[in-house]
Short mmCIF file of C-alpha atoms and ligand atoms in Angstrom, two decimals:
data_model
loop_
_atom_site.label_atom_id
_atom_site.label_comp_id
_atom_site.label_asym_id
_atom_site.label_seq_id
_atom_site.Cartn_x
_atom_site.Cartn_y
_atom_site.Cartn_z
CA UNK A 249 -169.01 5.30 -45.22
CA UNK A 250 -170.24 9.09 -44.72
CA UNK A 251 -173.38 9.44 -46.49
CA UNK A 252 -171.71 12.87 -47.31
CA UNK A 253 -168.62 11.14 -49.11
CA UNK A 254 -167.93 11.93 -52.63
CA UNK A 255 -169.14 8.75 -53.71
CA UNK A 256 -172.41 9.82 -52.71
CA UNK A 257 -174.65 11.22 -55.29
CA UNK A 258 -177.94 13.34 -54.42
CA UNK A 259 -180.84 13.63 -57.05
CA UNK A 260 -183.47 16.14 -56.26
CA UNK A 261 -187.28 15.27 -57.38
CA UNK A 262 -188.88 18.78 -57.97
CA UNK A 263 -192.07 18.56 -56.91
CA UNK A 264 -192.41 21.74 -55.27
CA UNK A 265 -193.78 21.42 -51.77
CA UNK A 266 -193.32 17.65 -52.31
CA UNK A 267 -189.94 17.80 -53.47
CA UNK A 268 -187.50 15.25 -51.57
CA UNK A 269 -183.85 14.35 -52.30
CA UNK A 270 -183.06 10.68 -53.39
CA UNK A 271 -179.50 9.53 -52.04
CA UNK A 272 -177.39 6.74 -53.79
CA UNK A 273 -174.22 5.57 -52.27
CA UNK A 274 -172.68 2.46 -50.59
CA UNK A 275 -172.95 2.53 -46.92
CA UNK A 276 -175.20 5.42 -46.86
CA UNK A 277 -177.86 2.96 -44.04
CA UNK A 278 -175.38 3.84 -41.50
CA UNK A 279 -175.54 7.46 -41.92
CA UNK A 280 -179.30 7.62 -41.63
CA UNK A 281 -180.32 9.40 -38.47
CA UNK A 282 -178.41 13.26 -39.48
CA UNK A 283 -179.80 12.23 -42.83
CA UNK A 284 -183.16 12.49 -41.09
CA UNK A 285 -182.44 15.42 -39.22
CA UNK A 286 -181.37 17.63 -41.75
CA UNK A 287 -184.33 16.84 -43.73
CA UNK A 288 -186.46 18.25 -40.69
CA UNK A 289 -187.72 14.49 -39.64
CA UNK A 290 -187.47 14.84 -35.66
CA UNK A 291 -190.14 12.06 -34.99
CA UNK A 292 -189.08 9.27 -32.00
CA UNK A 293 -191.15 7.18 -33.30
CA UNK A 294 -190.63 4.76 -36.51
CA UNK A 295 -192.99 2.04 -37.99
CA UNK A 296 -190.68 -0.20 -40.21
CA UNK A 297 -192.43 -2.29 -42.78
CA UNK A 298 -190.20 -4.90 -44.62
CA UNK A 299 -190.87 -8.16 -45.47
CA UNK A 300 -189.34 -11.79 -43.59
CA UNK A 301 -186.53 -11.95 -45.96
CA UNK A 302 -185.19 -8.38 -45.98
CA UNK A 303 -185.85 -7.89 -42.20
CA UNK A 304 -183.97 -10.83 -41.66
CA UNK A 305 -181.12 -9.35 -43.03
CA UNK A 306 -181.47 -5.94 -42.34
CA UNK A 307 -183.72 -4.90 -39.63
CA UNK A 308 -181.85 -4.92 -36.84
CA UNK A 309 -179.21 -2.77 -38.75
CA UNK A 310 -181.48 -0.22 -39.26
CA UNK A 311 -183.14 -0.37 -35.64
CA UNK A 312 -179.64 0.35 -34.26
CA UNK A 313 -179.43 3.32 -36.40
CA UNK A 314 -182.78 4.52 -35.65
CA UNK A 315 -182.32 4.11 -31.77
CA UNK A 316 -178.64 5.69 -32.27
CA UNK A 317 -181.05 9.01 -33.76
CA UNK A 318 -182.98 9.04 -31.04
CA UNK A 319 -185.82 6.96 -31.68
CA UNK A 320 -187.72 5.48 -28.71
CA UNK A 321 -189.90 3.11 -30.19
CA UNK A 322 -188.86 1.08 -33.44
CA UNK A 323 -191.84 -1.29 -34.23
CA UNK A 324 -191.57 -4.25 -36.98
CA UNK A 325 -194.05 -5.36 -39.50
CA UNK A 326 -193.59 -7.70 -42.30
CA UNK A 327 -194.81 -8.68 -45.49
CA UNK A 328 -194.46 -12.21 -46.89
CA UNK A 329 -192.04 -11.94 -49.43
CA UNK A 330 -193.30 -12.63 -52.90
CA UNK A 331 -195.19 -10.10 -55.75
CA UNK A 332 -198.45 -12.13 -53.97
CA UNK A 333 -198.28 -10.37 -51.22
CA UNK A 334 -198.88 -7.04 -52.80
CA UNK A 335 -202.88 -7.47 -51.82
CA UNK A 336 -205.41 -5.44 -49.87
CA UNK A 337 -205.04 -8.24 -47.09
CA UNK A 338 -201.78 -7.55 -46.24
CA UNK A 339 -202.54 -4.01 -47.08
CA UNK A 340 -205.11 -3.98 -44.15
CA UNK A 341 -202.64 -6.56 -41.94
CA UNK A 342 -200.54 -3.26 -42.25
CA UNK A 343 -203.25 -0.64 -41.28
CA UNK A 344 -203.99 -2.43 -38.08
CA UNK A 345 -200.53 -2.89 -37.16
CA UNK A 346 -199.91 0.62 -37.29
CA UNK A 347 -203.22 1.70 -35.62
CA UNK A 348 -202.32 -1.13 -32.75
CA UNK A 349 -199.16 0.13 -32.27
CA UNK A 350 -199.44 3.95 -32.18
CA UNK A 351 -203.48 4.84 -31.22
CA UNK A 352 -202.18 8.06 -30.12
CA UNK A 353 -202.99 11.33 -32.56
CA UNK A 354 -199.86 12.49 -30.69
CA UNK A 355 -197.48 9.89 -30.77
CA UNK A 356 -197.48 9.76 -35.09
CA UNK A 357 -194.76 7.33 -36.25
CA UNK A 358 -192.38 8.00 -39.21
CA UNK A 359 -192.61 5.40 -41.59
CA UNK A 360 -189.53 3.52 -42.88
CA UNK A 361 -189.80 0.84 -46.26
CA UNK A 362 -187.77 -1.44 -45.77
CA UNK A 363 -187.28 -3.55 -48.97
CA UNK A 364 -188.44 -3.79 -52.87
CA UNK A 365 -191.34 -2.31 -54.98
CA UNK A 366 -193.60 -4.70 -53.13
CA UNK A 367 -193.01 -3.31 -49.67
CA UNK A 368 -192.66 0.27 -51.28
CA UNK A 369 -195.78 0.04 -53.39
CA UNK A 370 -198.14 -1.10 -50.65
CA UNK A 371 -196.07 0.83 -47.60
CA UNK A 372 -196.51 3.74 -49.68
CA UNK A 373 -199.93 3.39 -50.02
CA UNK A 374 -200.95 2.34 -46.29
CA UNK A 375 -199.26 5.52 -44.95
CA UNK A 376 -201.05 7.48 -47.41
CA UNK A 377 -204.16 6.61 -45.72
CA UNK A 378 -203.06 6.20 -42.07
CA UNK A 379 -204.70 8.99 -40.49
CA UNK A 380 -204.75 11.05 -44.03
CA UNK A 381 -201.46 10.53 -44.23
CA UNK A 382 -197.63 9.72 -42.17
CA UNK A 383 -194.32 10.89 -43.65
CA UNK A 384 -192.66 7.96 -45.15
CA UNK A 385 -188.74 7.00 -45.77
CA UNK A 386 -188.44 4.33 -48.85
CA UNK A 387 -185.00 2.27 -48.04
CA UNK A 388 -185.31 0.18 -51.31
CA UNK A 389 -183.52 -2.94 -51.27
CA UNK A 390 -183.80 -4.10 -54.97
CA UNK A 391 -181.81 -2.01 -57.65
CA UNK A 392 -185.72 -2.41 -59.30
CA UNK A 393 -186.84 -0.30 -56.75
CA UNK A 394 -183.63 2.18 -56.21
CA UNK A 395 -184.18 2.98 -60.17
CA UNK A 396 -188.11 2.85 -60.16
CA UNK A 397 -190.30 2.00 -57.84
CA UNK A 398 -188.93 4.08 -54.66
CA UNK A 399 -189.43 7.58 -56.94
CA UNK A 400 -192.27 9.12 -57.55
CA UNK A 401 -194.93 8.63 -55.09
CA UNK A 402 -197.34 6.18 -57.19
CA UNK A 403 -198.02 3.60 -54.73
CA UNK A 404 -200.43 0.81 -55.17
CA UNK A 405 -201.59 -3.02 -54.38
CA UNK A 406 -202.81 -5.27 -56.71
CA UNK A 407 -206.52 -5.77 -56.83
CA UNK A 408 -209.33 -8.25 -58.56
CA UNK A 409 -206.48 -9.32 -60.61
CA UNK A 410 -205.57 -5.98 -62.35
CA UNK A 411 -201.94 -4.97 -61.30
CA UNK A 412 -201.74 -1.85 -59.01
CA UNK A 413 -205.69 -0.68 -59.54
CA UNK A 414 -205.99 0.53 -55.73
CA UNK A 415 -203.62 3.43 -54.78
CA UNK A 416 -202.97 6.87 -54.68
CA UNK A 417 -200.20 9.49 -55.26
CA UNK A 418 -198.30 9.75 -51.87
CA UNK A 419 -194.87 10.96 -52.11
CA UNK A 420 -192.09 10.34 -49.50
CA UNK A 421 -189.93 12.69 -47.63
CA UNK A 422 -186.65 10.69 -48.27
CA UNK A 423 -185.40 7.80 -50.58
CA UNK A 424 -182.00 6.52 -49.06
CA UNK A 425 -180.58 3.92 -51.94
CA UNK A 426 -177.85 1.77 -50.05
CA UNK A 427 -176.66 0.06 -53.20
CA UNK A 428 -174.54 -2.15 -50.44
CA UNK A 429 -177.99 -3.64 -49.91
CA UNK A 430 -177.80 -5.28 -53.01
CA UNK A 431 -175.32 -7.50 -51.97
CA UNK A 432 -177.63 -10.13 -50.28
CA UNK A 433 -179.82 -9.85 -53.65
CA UNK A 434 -180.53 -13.01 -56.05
CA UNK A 435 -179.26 -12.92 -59.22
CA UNK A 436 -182.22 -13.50 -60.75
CA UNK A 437 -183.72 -10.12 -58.49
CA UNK A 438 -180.52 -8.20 -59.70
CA UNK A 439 -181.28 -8.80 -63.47
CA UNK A 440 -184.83 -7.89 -62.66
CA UNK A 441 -183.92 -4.58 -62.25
CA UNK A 442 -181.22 -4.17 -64.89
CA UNK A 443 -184.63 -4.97 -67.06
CA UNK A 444 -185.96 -1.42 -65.72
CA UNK A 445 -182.61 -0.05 -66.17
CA UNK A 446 -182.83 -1.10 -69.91
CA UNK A 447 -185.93 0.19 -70.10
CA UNK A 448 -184.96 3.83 -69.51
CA UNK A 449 -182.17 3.32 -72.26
CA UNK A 450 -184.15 2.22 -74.71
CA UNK A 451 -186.98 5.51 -74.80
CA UNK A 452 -185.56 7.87 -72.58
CA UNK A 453 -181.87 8.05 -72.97
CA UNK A 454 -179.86 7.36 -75.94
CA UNK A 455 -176.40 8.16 -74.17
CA UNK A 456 -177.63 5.43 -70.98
CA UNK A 457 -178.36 2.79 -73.85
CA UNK A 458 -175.12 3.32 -75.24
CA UNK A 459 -173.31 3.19 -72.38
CA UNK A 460 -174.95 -0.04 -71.48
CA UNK A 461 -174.49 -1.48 -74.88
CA UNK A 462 -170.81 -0.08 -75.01
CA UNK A 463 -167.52 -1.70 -74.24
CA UNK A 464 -168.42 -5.05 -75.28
CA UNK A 465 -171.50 -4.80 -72.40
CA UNK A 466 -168.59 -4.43 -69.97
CA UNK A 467 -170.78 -1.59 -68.25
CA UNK A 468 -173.41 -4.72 -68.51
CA UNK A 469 -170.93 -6.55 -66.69
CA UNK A 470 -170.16 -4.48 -63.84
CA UNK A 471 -173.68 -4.30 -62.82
CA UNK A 472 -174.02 -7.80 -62.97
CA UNK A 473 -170.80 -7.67 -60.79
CA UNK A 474 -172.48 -5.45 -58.26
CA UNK A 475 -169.68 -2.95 -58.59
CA UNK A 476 -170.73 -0.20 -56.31
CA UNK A 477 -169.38 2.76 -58.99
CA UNK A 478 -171.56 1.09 -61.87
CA UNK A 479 -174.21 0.88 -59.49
CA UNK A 480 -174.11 4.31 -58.22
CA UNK A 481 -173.59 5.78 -61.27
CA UNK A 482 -176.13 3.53 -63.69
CA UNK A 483 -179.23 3.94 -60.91
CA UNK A 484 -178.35 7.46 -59.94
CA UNK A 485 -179.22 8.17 -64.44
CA UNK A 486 -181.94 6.10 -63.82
CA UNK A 487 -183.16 8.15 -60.86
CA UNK A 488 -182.50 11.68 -62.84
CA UNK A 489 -184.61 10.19 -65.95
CA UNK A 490 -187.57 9.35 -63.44
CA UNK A 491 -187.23 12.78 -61.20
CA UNK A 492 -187.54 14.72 -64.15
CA UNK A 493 -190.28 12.57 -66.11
CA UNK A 494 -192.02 12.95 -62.41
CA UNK A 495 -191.85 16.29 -61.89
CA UNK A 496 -193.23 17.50 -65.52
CA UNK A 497 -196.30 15.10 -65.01
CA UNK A 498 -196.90 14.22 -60.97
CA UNK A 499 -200.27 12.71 -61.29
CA UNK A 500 -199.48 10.94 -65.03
CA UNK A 501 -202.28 13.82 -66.44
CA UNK A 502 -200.45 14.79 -69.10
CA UNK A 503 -199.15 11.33 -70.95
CA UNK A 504 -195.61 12.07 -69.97
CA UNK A 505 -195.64 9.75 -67.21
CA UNK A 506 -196.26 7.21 -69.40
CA UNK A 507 -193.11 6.85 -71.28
CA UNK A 508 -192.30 4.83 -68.04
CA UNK A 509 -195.02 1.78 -68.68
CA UNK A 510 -192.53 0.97 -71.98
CA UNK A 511 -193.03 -2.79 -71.97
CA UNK A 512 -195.73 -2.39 -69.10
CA UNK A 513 -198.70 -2.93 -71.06
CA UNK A 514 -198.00 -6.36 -72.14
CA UNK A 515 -195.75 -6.93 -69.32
CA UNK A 516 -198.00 -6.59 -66.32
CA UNK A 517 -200.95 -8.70 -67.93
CA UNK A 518 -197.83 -11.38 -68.78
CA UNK A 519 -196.85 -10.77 -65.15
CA UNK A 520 -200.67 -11.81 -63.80
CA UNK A 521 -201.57 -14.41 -66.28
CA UNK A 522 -198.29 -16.24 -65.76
CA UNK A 523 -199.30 -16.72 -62.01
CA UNK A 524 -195.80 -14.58 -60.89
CA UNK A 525 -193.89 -17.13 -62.51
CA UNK A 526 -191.64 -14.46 -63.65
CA UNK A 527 -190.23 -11.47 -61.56
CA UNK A 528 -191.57 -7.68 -62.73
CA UNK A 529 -189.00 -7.50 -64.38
CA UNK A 530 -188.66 -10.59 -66.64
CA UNK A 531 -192.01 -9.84 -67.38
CA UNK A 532 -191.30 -6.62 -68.92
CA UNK A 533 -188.54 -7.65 -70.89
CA UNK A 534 -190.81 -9.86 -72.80
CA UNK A 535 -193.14 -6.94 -72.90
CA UNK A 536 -190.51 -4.82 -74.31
CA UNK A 537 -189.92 -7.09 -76.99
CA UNK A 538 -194.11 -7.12 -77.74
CA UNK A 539 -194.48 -3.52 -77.73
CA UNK A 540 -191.19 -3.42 -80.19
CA UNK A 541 -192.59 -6.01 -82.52
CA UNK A 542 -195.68 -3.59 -82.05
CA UNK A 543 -193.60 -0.38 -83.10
CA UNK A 544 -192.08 -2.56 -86.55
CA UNK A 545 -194.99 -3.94 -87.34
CA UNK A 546 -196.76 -0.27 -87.16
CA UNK A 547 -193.42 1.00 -88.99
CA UNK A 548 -192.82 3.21 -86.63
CA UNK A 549 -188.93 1.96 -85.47
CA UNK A 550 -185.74 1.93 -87.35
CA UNK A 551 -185.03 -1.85 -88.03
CA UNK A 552 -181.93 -2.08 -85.70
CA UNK A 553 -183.97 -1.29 -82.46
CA UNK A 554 -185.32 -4.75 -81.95
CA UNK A 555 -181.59 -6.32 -82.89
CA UNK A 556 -179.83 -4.08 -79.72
CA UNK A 557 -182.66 -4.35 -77.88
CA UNK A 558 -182.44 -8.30 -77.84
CA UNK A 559 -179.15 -8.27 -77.66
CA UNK A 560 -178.87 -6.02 -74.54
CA UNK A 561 -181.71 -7.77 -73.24
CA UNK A 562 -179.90 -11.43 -73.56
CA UNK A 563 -176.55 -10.41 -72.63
CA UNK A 564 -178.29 -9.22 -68.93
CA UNK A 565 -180.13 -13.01 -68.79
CA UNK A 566 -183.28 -11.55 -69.09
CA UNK A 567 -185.68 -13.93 -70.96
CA UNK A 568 -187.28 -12.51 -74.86
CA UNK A 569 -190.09 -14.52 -74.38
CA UNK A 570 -192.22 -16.73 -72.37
CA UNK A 571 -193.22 -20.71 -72.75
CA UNK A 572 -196.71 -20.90 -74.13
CA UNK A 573 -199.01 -22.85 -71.98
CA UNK A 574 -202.82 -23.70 -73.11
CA UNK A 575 -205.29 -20.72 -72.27
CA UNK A 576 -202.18 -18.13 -71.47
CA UNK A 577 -202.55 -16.12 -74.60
CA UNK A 578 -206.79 -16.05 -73.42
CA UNK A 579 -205.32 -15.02 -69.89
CA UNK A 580 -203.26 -12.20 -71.53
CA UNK A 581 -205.72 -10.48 -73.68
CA UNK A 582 -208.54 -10.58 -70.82
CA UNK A 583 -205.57 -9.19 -68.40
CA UNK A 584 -204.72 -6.57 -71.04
CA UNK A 585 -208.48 -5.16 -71.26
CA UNK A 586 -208.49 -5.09 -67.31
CA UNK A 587 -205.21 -3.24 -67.39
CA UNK A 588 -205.39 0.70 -65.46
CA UNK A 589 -205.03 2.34 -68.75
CA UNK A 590 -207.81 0.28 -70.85
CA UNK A 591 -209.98 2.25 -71.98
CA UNK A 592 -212.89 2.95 -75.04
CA UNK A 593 -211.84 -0.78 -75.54
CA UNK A 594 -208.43 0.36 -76.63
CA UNK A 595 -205.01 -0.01 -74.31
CA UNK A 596 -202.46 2.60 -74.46
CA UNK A 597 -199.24 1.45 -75.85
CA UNK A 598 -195.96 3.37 -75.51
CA UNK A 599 -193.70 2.51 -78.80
CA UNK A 600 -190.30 3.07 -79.11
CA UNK A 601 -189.65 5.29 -82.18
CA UNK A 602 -186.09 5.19 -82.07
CA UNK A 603 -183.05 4.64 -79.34
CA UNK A 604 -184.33 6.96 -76.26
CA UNK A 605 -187.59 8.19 -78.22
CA UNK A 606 -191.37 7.09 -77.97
CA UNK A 607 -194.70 7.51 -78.71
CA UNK A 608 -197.76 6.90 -77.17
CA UNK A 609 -200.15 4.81 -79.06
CA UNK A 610 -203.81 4.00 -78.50
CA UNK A 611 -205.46 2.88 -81.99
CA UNK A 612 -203.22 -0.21 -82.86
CA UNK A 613 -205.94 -2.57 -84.18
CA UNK A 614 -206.44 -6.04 -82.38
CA UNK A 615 -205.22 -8.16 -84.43
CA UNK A 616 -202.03 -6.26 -84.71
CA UNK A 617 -201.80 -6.40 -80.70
CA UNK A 618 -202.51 -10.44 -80.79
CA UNK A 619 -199.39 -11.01 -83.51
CA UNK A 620 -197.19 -9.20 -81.02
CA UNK A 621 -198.47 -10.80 -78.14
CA UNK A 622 -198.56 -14.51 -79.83
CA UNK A 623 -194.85 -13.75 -80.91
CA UNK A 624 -193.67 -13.64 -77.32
CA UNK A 625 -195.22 -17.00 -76.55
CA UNK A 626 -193.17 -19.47 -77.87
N1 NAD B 48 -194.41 2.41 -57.86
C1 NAD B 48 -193.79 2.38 -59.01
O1 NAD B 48 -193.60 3.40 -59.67
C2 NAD B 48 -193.28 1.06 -59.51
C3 NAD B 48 -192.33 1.02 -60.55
C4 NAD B 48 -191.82 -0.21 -60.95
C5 NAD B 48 -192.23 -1.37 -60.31
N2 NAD B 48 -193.15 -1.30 -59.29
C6 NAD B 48 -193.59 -2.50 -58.57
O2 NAD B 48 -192.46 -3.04 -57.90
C7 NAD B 48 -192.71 -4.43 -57.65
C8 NAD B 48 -191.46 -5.20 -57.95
O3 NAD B 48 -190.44 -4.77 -57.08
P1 NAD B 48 -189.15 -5.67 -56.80
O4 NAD B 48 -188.63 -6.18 -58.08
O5 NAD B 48 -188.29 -4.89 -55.91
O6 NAD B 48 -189.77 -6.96 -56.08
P2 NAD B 48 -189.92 -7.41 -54.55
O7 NAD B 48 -190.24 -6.29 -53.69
O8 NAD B 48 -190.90 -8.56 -54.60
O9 NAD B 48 -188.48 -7.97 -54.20
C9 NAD B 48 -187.99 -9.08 -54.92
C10 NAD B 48 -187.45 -10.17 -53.99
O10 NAD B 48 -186.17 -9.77 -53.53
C11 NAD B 48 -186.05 -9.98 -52.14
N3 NAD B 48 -185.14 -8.95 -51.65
C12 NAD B 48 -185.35 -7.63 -51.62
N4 NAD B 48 -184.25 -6.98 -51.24
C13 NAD B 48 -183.31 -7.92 -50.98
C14 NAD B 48 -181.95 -7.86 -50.57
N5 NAD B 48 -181.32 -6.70 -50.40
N6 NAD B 48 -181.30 -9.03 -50.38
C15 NAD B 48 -181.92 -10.21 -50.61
N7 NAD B 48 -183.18 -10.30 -51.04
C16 NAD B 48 -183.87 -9.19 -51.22
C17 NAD B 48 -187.46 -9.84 -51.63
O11 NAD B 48 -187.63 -10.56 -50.43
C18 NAD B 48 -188.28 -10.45 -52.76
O12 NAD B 48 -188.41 -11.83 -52.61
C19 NAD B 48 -193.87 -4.82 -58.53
O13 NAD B 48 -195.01 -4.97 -57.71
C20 NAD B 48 -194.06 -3.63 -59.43
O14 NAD B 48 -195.41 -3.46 -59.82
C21 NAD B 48 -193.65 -0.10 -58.89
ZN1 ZN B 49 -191.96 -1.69 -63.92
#
């Protein structure tokens, strides 16, 4: 398909001299190379950083298109393929790839990311720092990282056990969201990312948590179903609600940003302590339901948030809660106080306040935090 084609939708992130358009379609990999052109990319040379799995499937598909633009040199690194490999190992493993393969201050390689938040995060990051800095592609290949991750330039690796503590702001010249890629994706990966999609719903977009909950979840459905016009049009809101959180608050200075760590605080320290056991995204649906049990308990929610929540939440397989294990909660709380936003001894918490609304929250007492928490562990 012609990345041009009407099905094609084009979200601009406004970032001034950083600004970059984000394409969603079906088909659009093909279409790649003018893509590049147009966007004033006229480098021959391309570092592609994906991980076994993804390059597998889609490497050489996008080293034919890259050599069909006019690139002379395509070179291949990978990642292993699990959340564990988001470390300052591979991170380095990555560095001296690059430097081995292009030593030349002249010979600068574009950088393609081939593949989900983990090979977006730590990509991201490693041609941040490359030389002060390469121009970067993201190609996400998870709809987790077509609605998040690929947006927004924070990019990261996960460090001395704290989730995403070494990183910087890099932003990248082009995000190319072949929701066709999603074909070849679990299940399990798919509902990861509807978890991120439910996510923006719940505090930043009544009319998107409606439309999910609408229909008898039919719209629910037709994600699950991969259709490529629920895709499009689900992850292409998704994409508009990030660009424009983004845009008013870049460098997450001015709390804005952080309407999009709904779920995270719990989430990510569930994520760690649970030794990956769950995706991201599982993780964040139980920390959802923490931070809403949070919200009630504070009074600050109408009682029928947790109810649509849950049932939104359960109708796209995501899991409520996890299976308590001896020493998890322990692992949680120690997680939670080593979490990038701990600070004065407090963590930040954002709260829903109401379907798309939210507050930011960073005196809930301890004991408070611990009920939610313990509620979730079941
Ligand atoms: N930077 C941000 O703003 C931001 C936002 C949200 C999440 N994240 C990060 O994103 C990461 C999670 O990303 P993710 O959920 O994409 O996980 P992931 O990158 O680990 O991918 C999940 C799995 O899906 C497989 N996969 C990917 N694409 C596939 C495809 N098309 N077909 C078949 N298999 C495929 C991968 O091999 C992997 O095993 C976390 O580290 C999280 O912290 C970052
Ligand atoms: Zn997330």
């Amino acid at each position: 398909m012609n990345p041009t084609s009407s099905s094609a939708v084009r979200v601009k992130v406004e970032l001034g001299p950083r600004s970059y358009p984000v394409l969603l379609g079906d088909g659009l990999l093909e279409g790649l190379g003018p893509l590049l052109r147009e966007q004033g990319m006229t480098q021959t040379n391309a570092f592609v950083l994906t991980n076994a799995q993804v390059g597998a499937l889609y490497f050489e598909r996008l080293e034919a298109v890259l050599r069909g633009a006019g690139f002379t040199r395509v070179v291949r690194h990978e990642l292993p393929n699990t959340e564990e490999a988001k470390n300052w190992e591979e991170f380095t493993k990555v560095c001296s790839a690059m430097l081995e393969a292009f030593p030349d201050a002249g010979a600068v390689p574009l950088v393609f990311l081939l593949g989900g938040g983990v090979v977006g995060d730590l990509g991201g990051f490693a041609a941040g720092v490359f030389r002060r800095g390469v121009p970067f592609v993201q190609i996400p290949t998870t709809l987790l990282a077509a609605v998040d991750s690929s947006v927004g330039g924070k990019v990261a690796v996960n460090f001395g056990g704290v989730k995403n503590i070494m990183g910087i702001f890099n932003q990248p010249r082009l995000v190319v969201c072949d929701l066709g890629l999603l074909r070849t994706l679990s299940d399990r990966e798919l509902r990861s990312g509807i978890s991120e999609v439910i996510k923006y719903g719940a505090v930043c977009s009544r009319a998107l948590f409606e439309q999910l909950e609408g229909d008898g979840a039919r719209n629910l459905d037709r994600l699950l179903a991969r259709e490529p016009a629920a895709l499009i049009d689900i992850a292409a809101q998704c994409v508009r609600l990030k660009a424009a959180v983004v845009a008013q608050d870049e460098f997450d200075k001015k709390g804005i940003r952080n309407v999009l760590n709904f779920g995270h605080t719990v989430g990510h320290a569930l994520e760690l302590s649970a030794d990956y056991a769950l995706t991201h995204g599982e993780a964040i649906a139980v920390g959802m339901m923490a931070a809403t049990r949070l919200a009630a308990a504070l009074g600050m929610v109408p009682r029928d948030f947790a109810p649509r929540l849950q049932s939104l939440l359960e109708r796209a397989g995501l899991p409520l809660s996890h299976r308590d294990a001896p020493g998890l909660f322990e692992r949680i709380e120690r997680t939670m106080q080593l979490d990038k936003k701990f600070r004065e001894g407090r963590n930040v918490f954002v709260l829903p306040t109401g379907i798309g609304q939210w507050q930011q929250r960073e005196d809930v007492p301890w004991d408070t935090v611990h009920a939610a928490v313990r509620s979730v562990l079941v």
